[in-house]
CSV table of C-alpha atoms in Angstrom, one decimal:
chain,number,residue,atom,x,y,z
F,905,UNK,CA,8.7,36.0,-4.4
F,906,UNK,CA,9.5,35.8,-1.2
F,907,UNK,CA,8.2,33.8,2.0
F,908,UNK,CA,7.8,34.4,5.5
F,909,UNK,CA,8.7,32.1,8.2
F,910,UNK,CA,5.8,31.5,9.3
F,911,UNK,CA,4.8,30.4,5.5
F,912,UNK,CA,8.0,28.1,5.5
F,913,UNK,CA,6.8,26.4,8.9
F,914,UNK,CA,3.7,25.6,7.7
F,915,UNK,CA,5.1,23.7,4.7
F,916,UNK,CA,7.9,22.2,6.7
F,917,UNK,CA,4.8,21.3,9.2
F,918,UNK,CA,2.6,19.6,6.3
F,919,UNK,CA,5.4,17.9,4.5
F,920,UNK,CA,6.4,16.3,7.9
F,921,UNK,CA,2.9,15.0,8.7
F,922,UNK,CA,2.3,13.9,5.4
F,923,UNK,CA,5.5,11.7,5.1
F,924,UNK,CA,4.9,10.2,8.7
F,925,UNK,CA,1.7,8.8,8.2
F,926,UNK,CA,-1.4,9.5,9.9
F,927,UNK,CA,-3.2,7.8,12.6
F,928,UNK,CA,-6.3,5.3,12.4
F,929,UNK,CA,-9.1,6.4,14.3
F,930,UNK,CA,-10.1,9.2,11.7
F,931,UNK,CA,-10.8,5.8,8.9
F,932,UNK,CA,-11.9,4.0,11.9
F,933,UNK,CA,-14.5,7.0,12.8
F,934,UNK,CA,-15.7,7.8,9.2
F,935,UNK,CA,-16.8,3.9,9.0
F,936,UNK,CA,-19.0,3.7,12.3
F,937,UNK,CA,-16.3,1.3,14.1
F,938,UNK,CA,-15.8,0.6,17.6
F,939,UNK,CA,-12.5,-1.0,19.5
F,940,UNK,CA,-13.2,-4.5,20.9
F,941,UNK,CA,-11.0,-4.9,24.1
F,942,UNK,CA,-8.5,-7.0,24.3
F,943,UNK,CA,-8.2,-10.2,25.5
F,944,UNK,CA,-4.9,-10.4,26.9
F,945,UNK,CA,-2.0,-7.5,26.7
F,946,UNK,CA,-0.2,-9.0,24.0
F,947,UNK,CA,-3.6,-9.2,21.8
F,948,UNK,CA,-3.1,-6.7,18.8
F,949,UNK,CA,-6.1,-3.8,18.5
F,950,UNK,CA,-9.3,-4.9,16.6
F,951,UNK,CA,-12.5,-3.1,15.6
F,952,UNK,CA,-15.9,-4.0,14.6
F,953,UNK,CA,-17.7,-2.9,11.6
F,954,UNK,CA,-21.5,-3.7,10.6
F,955,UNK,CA,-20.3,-5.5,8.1
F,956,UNK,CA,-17.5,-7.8,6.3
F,957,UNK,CA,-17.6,-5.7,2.8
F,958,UNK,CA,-17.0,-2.4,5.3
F,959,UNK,CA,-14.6,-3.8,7.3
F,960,UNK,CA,-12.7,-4.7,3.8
F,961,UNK,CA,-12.6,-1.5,2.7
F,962,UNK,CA,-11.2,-0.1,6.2
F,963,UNK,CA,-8.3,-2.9,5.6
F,964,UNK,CA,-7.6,-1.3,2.4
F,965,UNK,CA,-7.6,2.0,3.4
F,966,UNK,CA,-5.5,1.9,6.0
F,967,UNK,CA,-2.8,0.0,4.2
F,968,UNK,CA,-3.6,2.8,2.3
F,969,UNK,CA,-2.9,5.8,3.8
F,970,UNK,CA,-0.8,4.6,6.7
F,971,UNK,CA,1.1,1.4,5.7
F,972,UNK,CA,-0.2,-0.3,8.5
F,973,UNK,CA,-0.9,-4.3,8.1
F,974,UNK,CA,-4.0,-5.1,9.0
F,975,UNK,CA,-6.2,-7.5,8.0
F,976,UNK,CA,-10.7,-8.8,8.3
F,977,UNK,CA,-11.9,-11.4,9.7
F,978,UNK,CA,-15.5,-10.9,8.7
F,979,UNK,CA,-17.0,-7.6,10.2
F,980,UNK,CA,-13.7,-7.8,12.5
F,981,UNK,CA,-10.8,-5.9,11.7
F,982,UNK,CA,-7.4,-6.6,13.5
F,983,UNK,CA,-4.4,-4.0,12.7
F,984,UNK,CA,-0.6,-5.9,13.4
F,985,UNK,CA,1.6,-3.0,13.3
């Protein structure tokens, strides 16, 4: 069997993306968050849930999937890295 290039691209292309890691916003999205702004620039990023037990799960989730730390502070959820 033999495969195209544009075949071996494509598997190049999703082996890449899923070794690096994807971004937050799509976990942050599917859970109804919204960014809080920040107080100063050194402040890390933070979103609010409607709740603590949601805001949990986004915690786990995106250590998860992305490796990120992150960590709830009630419905508050701050991401450090």
């Amino acid at each position: 069997m033999k495969i195209t290039k544009r075949q071996l691209r494509r598997v190049i292309r999703e082996a890449v993306l899923n070794e690096a890691g994807r971004g937050i916003m799509h976990i942050i999205k599917k859970h109804g968050g919204k960014r809080l702004p920040k107080a100063d620039k050194y402040d890390f990023t933070r979103y609010e849930f409607k709740d603590d037990r949601t805001a949990s799960n986004v915690v786990w989730e995106i250590h998860s999937e992305t490796g990120r730390e992150a960590a709830n502070s009630g419905n508050v959820v701050t991401v450090y890295t």
